[in-house]
C-alpha cells in the first residue's frame, strides 16, 4: 500500500504536469501558423535524445511490457526522454497519442521509486505495473481501466493478480493528484436505440468490421515504419523526411484536423456525430508517418480517433446512431489493436457511463476474435489461443512472429 501511494504521488504529479503541458502544446499548435513548419527540425532532438540515452527508438511501450514480465531493466533516462520527446512531437504538430508515453513515463518513474526505496529486484515487475496504472490514470483519468490495462497488456489471457492491490492504490492516488492539478477523466453522454436482436446484430457487423480494420491499422503502422527505415536508414534523415511529409499532407488537405492526438476527431464524432468518410484513413496515414519517422507519443488515442471516425461513418449505414456507433468503433478498434478485451470492456463502461453496455460487450468479443494475433505491441504474449482447443494452447499454425 505504501509503495502504491508513493508511486501514485510521484507519477500523479509528473503525469498531471505532462497532461497540462500537452494541452498547452495543442493550444499553441492550433493558434499559430508557423509551428507545423518546424516539425521536421523538431524531430532532430527527439532522435538525439534517444541515441544519447541508449534507448531503442522503436517499440517504446514494448520496453515497458518486457520490464513488466521481468525480462529486461528499464533505463533510468526513459522518463525524461519520453516526456520531452512527446512534448516536442505534439507542440510542432506530429500525429501521436499520449497514453503510450504515459505508460512508459509511469513505468520508468515507478522503477526509480523502487530503487530509491531500496526495494528488492524481485519486485521490479510489480513496480512497473504500478507505474503503468498510475501513468494511464493520471493522463487519461479512468482509474479502473488503468489498473486492468496494466495487468492485462503484457500477457493476453493471464492477469498477475498479486499486483492488483498496489496497482489500485497507485491508480487511484495518481488520478486524484492529477485531478487536483486540473485534469479530468474523459467521459461522454450518449444515447442509443433500444437493445433488441436487430440492434445487437448491427453492433456485431460494425464490430467485425472494426476487428478487420485493426489488422490494417497494425500492419500500416509496422509497414510504414519498416519502409521508412529501409529507404532512410539514417534516423536523423528519416525523422526530417517524415516530418516534412506530415507538413506536405497538412498543406495539401488545408487542415490541422489530423494533427495531434486525435482528441478533436473523437469529440466531433462522439459529441456531434459528424465526420467525413475518409477521416479514419487520413488519421491512420498521419499517425503512421509520424511514428514511423521516429517521433514519439503513442498509438492509443490515435487508434481511438480512427475507430471513432470509422464507426461514425459506417454505423449510420447499418441503422445505428452516429455517436453510439462512434463509441462502439472506438472501443472495438482499441480492443483489436491492443488485444486487451477486459480493459476495452471496462473502458467502454467508464467512458460512456454504461450506455447500452451490452453493445460494448458484443463489440469487444467480436473484435477480439476477428483481429487475430495482430497488435501494436510486438513483445506482447498470448497465454491461450483465441480459438482454444481443449488444452487452451495456441496451435502452431495460429502463432505468428509480430516483430
XYZ file of C-alpha atoms in Angstrom:
403
model
C 0.000 0.000 0.000
C 2.796 2.415 0.909
C 4.649 1.675 -2.307
C 1.467 2.170 -4.325
C 0.923 5.509 -2.586
C 4.495 6.601 -3.290
C 4.259 5.670 -6.965
C 0.823 7.275 -7.272
C 2.042 10.550 -5.787
C 5.179 10.785 -7.927
C 3.555 9.664 -11.179
C 0.426 11.694 -10.431
C 2.396 14.930 -10.124
C 4.577 14.263 -13.176
C 1.679 12.836 -15.196
C -0.585 15.741 -14.287
C 2.088 18.238 -15.350
C 2.658 16.212 -18.518
C -1.045 16.342 -19.411
C -1.191 20.078 -18.709
C 1.807 20.735 -20.964
C 0.304 18.587 -23.728
C -2.837 20.697 -23.546
C -0.734 23.854 -23.779
C 1.167 22.409 -26.737
C -2.120 21.743 -28.545
C -3.256 25.331 -27.945
C -0.009 26.753 -29.292
C -0.067 24.429 -32.297
C -3.642 25.324 -33.196
C -3.156 29.026 -32.535
C -0.077 29.544 -34.673
C 0.600 29.088 -38.349
C 4.341 28.514 -38.066
C 4.677 25.622 -35.611
C 3.882 22.871 -38.126
C 6.678 24.052 -40.452
C 9.261 23.371 -37.741
C 8.148 19.746 -37.271
C 10.990 18.267 -39.416
C 13.583 20.132 -37.322
C 11.828 19.210 -34.059
C 12.473 15.565 -34.821
C 16.241 16.009 -34.656
C 16.454 16.496 -30.859
C 13.999 13.600 -30.424
C 16.355 11.229 -32.255
C 19.386 12.697 -30.492
C 17.901 12.166 -27.023
C 17.112 8.517 -27.712
C 20.539 7.824 -29.185
C 22.318 9.695 -26.391
C 20.357 7.774 -23.768
C 20.990 4.432 -25.447
C 17.239 3.755 -25.774
C 15.790 1.812 -28.678
C 13.831 4.257 -30.820
C 11.281 1.636 -31.972
C 8.765 -0.088 -29.725
C 8.855 2.210 -26.704
C 5.893 0.586 -24.965
C 7.375 -2.837 -25.732
C 10.245 -1.921 -23.405
C 7.796 -1.455 -20.538
C 5.909 -4.650 -21.440
C 9.107 -6.673 -21.240
C 10.037 -4.991 -17.966
C 6.613 -5.865 -16.529
C 7.459 -9.522 -17.185
C 10.907 -9.111 -15.630
C 12.677 -9.707 -18.941
C 14.752 -6.529 -19.105
C 15.521 -3.471 -16.955
C 14.146 -0.012 -17.630
C 16.577 2.763 -18.441
C 16.579 5.484 -15.805
C 16.644 8.158 -18.520
C 13.481 6.850 -20.219
C 11.170 9.098 -18.151
C 12.749 12.475 -19.046
C 13.364 11.412 -22.654
C 9.787 10.275 -23.352
C 8.484 13.365 -21.518
C 10.483 15.806 -23.642
C 10.175 13.963 -26.962
C 6.393 13.623 -26.716
C 6.018 17.327 -25.929
C 8.153 18.216 -28.957
C 6.054 15.966 -31.181
C 2.774 17.485 -30.000
C 3.992 21.082 -29.904
C 5.013 21.068 -33.564
C 2.085 19.077 -34.922
C 3.016 15.407 -35.039
C 0.089 12.972 -35.099
C 0.692 10.907 -31.959
C -1.054 9.957 -28.746
C -0.218 10.415 -25.112
C -1.168 7.176 -23.325
C 1.759 5.220 -24.757
C 4.043 7.901 -23.391
C 2.150 7.809 -20.070
C 2.748 4.049 -19.744
C 6.456 4.474 -20.373
C 6.685 7.525 -18.124
C 4.840 5.802 -15.280
C 6.794 2.563 -15.534
C 10.128 4.353 -15.614
C 9.280 6.598 -12.651
C 7.966 3.652 -10.612
C 11.233 1.809 -11.157
C 13.141 4.871 -9.941
C 10.933 4.947 -6.827
C 11.593 1.244 -6.205
C 15.352 1.733 -6.417
C 15.241 4.865 -4.264
C 13.327 2.970 -1.571
C 15.784 0.061 -1.915
C 13.095 -2.498 -2.586
C 14.454 -5.766 -3.974
C 14.793 -6.524 -7.677
C 12.228 -9.310 -7.335
C 9.567 -6.573 -7.140
C 10.614 -4.872 -10.377
C 7.693 -6.275 -12.387
C 5.207 -5.190 -9.718
C 6.726 -1.710 -9.660
C 6.419 -1.394 -13.438
C 2.744 -2.404 -13.360
C 2.048 0.109 -10.580
C 3.697 2.827 -12.635
C 1.735 1.909 -15.749
C -1.525 2.067 -13.787
C -0.616 5.420 -12.290
C 0.549 6.892 -15.606
C -2.575 5.879 -17.516
C -4.807 7.089 -14.688
C -3.063 10.457 -14.385
C -3.109 11.263 -18.097
C -6.368 9.671 -19.233
C -8.281 9.821 -15.952
C -10.054 6.433 -15.998
C -8.765 4.748 -12.866
C -10.379 1.312 -13.231
C -9.334 0.863 -16.860
C -5.813 1.935 -15.920
C -5.461 -0.942 -13.446
C -6.852 -3.619 -15.761
C -4.727 -2.397 -18.659
C -1.510 -2.620 -16.650
C -2.340 -6.176 -15.579
C -3.550 -7.367 -18.982
C -1.235 -5.821 -21.538
C 1.935 -7.889 -21.148
C 0.437 -11.388 -21.481
C -3.023 -11.789 -23.034
C -5.092 -14.301 -21.100
C -3.247 -14.106 -17.778
C -3.640 -11.477 -15.059
C -0.936 -11.215 -12.354
C -3.441 -10.691 -9.574
C -0.747 -10.317 -6.935
C -0.190 -6.830 -8.334
C -3.884 -5.881 -8.176
C -3.942 -4.104 -4.819
C -0.817 -1.928 -5.217
C -1.905 -1.062 -8.769
C -5.328 0.021 -7.470
C -3.697 2.209 -4.833
C -1.303 3.729 -7.369
C -4.042 4.360 -9.933
C -6.495 5.991 -7.516
C -3.752 8.108 -5.932
C -2.379 9.303 -9.273
C -5.875 10.017 -10.579
C -6.747 12.180 -7.587
C -3.434 14.038 -7.752
C -3.910 14.762 -11.462
C -7.497 15.926 -10.871
C -6.258 18.256 -8.164
C -3.955 19.722 -10.815
C -6.890 20.357 -13.146
C -7.094 17.152 -15.227
C -10.459 15.428 -15.682
C -11.479 11.941 -16.654
C -12.677 11.535 -20.237
C -16.426 10.750 -20.274
C -19.220 11.160 -22.825
C -23.000 11.166 -22.531
C -24.525 9.287 -25.451
C -27.798 7.550 -26.246
C -28.630 4.518 -28.372
C -31.535 2.522 -29.717
C -33.456 0.033 -27.591
C -31.234 -3.066 -27.341
C -33.068 -5.813 -29.223
C -31.874 -8.596 -31.502
C -31.603 -6.302 -34.521
C -29.624 -3.759 -32.504
C -27.085 -6.379 -31.413
C -26.852 -7.655 -34.976
C -25.963 -4.178 -36.219
C -23.362 -3.778 -33.470
C -21.936 -7.191 -34.361
C -21.466 -6.261 -38.024
C -19.790 -2.967 -37.114
C -17.537 -4.704 -34.572
C -16.411 -7.332 -37.064
C -15.514 -4.523 -39.481
C -13.545 -2.806 -36.691
C -11.705 -6.039 -35.920
C -10.651 -6.280 -39.554
C -9.731 -2.596 -39.571
C -7.493 -3.174 -36.535
C -5.409 -5.591 -38.605
C -4.989 -2.906 -41.270
C -4.047 -0.345 -38.616
C -1.340 -2.555 -37.078
C 0.167 -3.570 -40.399
C 0.092 0.023 -41.643
C 1.968 1.269 -38.571
C 4.517 -1.528 -38.899
C 4.794 -1.335 -42.679
C 5.300 2.427 -42.841
C 7.955 2.246 -40.113
C 9.857 -0.553 -41.878
C 9.538 1.213 -45.224
C 10.955 4.452 -43.868
C 13.769 2.561 -42.139
C 14.597 0.798 -45.414
C 14.657 3.883 -47.616
C 16.146 6.225 -44.992
C 18.451 4.168 -42.729
C 19.889 7.314 -41.131
C 17.496 8.136 -38.241
C 18.129 11.890 -38.481
C 17.314 11.958 -42.181
C 14.315 9.687 -41.605
C 12.719 11.930 -38.994
C 13.239 15.029 -41.168
C 11.673 13.331 -44.202
C 8.759 12.025 -42.120
C 8.162 15.430 -40.566
C 8.261 17.062 -43.988
C 5.728 14.511 -45.265
C 3.324 15.447 -42.450
C 3.739 19.133 -43.338
C 3.052 18.468 -47.017
C -0.031 16.377 -46.230
C -1.329 19.138 -43.955
C -0.866 21.771 -46.658
C -2.460 19.573 -49.330
C -5.556 18.940 -47.209
C -5.562 22.523 -45.873
C -6.480 21.426 -42.344
C -4.827 20.710 -38.997
C -7.643 18.323 -38.084
C -5.449 15.235 -38.304
C -2.574 16.603 -36.230
C -2.065 15.947 -32.526
C -3.563 13.061 -30.605
C -6.903 12.940 -32.413
C -8.987 14.164 -29.492
C -10.705 16.665 -31.790
C -11.851 13.805 -34.017
C -13.175 11.888 -31.021
C -15.072 14.928 -29.744
C -16.515 15.627 -33.189
C -17.669 12.066 -33.886
C -18.978 11.147 -30.443
C -20.093 14.584 -29.324
C -21.708 15.699 -32.591
C -21.949 12.517 -34.655
C -20.183 14.192 -37.570
C -17.275 13.048 -39.740
C -16.083 12.708 -43.312
C -15.950 9.213 -44.808
C -12.149 9.346 -45.162
C -11.318 10.801 -41.734
C -10.262 7.436 -40.304
C -7.899 6.758 -43.232
C -6.322 10.208 -43.014
C -5.723 9.877 -39.282
C -4.200 6.444 -39.858
C -1.861 7.833 -42.519
C -0.777 10.866 -40.479
C -0.092 8.752 -37.377
C 1.762 6.015 -39.263
C 4.089 8.553 -40.891
C 4.667 10.469 -37.647
C 5.526 7.454 -35.514
C 7.276 5.574 -38.298
C 9.608 8.523 -38.839
C 10.746 8.434 -35.209
C 8.528 10.952 -33.418
C 7.132 9.868 -30.042
C 3.823 9.811 -28.217
C 1.960 6.568 -28.714
C -0.743 4.945 -30.790
C -3.651 4.565 -28.371
C -5.525 7.873 -28.680
C -4.972 7.991 -32.451
C -6.448 4.474 -32.533
C -9.409 5.772 -30.541
C -9.837 8.516 -33.151
C -9.528 6.101 -36.088
C -12.116 3.761 -34.577
C -14.496 6.561 -33.655
C -14.325 8.079 -37.152
C -14.834 4.681 -38.780
C -17.789 3.872 -36.525
C -19.338 7.282 -37.118
C -19.080 6.813 -40.893
C -20.238 3.177 -41.099
C -22.650 2.921 -38.164
C -25.456 5.057 -39.652
C -25.369 2.899 -42.792
C -26.280 -0.016 -40.531
C -29.012 1.923 -38.743
C -27.054 2.838 -35.610
C -26.982 6.383 -34.184
C -23.733 8.040 -35.253
C -22.468 8.961 -31.736
C -23.129 5.469 -30.376
C -21.569 3.873 -33.463
C -18.524 6.086 -32.959
C -18.274 4.887 -29.352
C -18.537 1.251 -30.460
C -15.900 1.853 -33.138
C -13.560 3.473 -30.654
C -13.748 0.599 -28.149
C -13.792 -2.192 -30.730
C -10.722 -0.891 -32.559
C -8.877 -0.345 -29.286
C -9.562 -3.964 -28.393
C -8.364 -5.160 -31.778
C -5.050 -3.298 -31.724
C -4.191 -3.959 -28.059
C -5.658 -7.470 -27.586
C -6.944 -6.369 -24.173
C -10.661 -7.300 -24.057
C -11.184 -6.757 -20.325
C -9.586 -3.323 -20.467
C -11.640 -2.443 -23.533
C -14.900 -3.501 -21.887
C -14.207 -1.610 -18.664
C -13.065 1.426 -20.663
C -16.347 1.398 -22.589
C -18.274 1.266 -19.332
C -16.224 4.050 -17.720
C -16.009 6.457 -20.629
C -19.610 6.041 -21.835
C -21.218 5.605 -18.421
C -22.771 2.186 -19.079
C -24.907 3.363 -22.000
C -26.282 0.165 -23.585
C -23.407 -1.756 -22.068
C -24.416 -4.978 -23.827
C -23.376 -3.400 -27.106
C -19.850 -2.885 -25.814
C -19.736 -6.499 -24.659
C -20.621 -7.697 -28.163
C -18.169 -5.236 -29.733
C -15.233 -6.333 -27.592
C -15.890 -10.059 -28.028
C -16.254 -9.814 -31.817
C -13.275 -7.524 -32.389
C -11.011 -9.578 -30.131
C -11.786 -12.743 -32.098
C -11.639 -11.244 -35.588
C -8.421 -9.276 -35.075
C -6.360 -12.457 -34.717
C -2.859 -12.104 -33.346
C -2.030 -8.737 -34.871
C -1.332 -5.965 -32.403
C 0.520 -2.742 -31.712
C 2.994 -4.378 -29.350
C 5.453 -6.893 -30.765
C 6.557 -8.088 -27.309
C 3.027 -8.858 -26.148
C 2.499 -12.576 -25.478
C -0.579 -14.774 -25.762
C -1.162 -17.312 -22.997
C -4.014 -19.014 -24.839
C -5.383 -19.365 -28.331
C -8.241 -17.063 -29.276
C -9.998 -20.163 -30.561
C -8.733 -22.555 -27.904
C -8.839 -26.293 -28.190
C -9.331 -28.496 -25.140
C -5.847 -27.636 -23.829
C -6.187 -23.909 -24.424
C -2.780 -23.754 -26.090
C -2.032 -21.768 -29.223
C -1.861 -24.076 -32.256
C 1.386 -23.789 -34.194
C -0.362 -22.665 -37.367
C -2.033 -19.783 -35.498
C 1.087 -18.397 -33.861
C 2.905 -15.579 -35.598
C 6.065 -13.570 -35.063
C 4.871 -9.975 -34.987
C 8.318 -8.426 -34.533
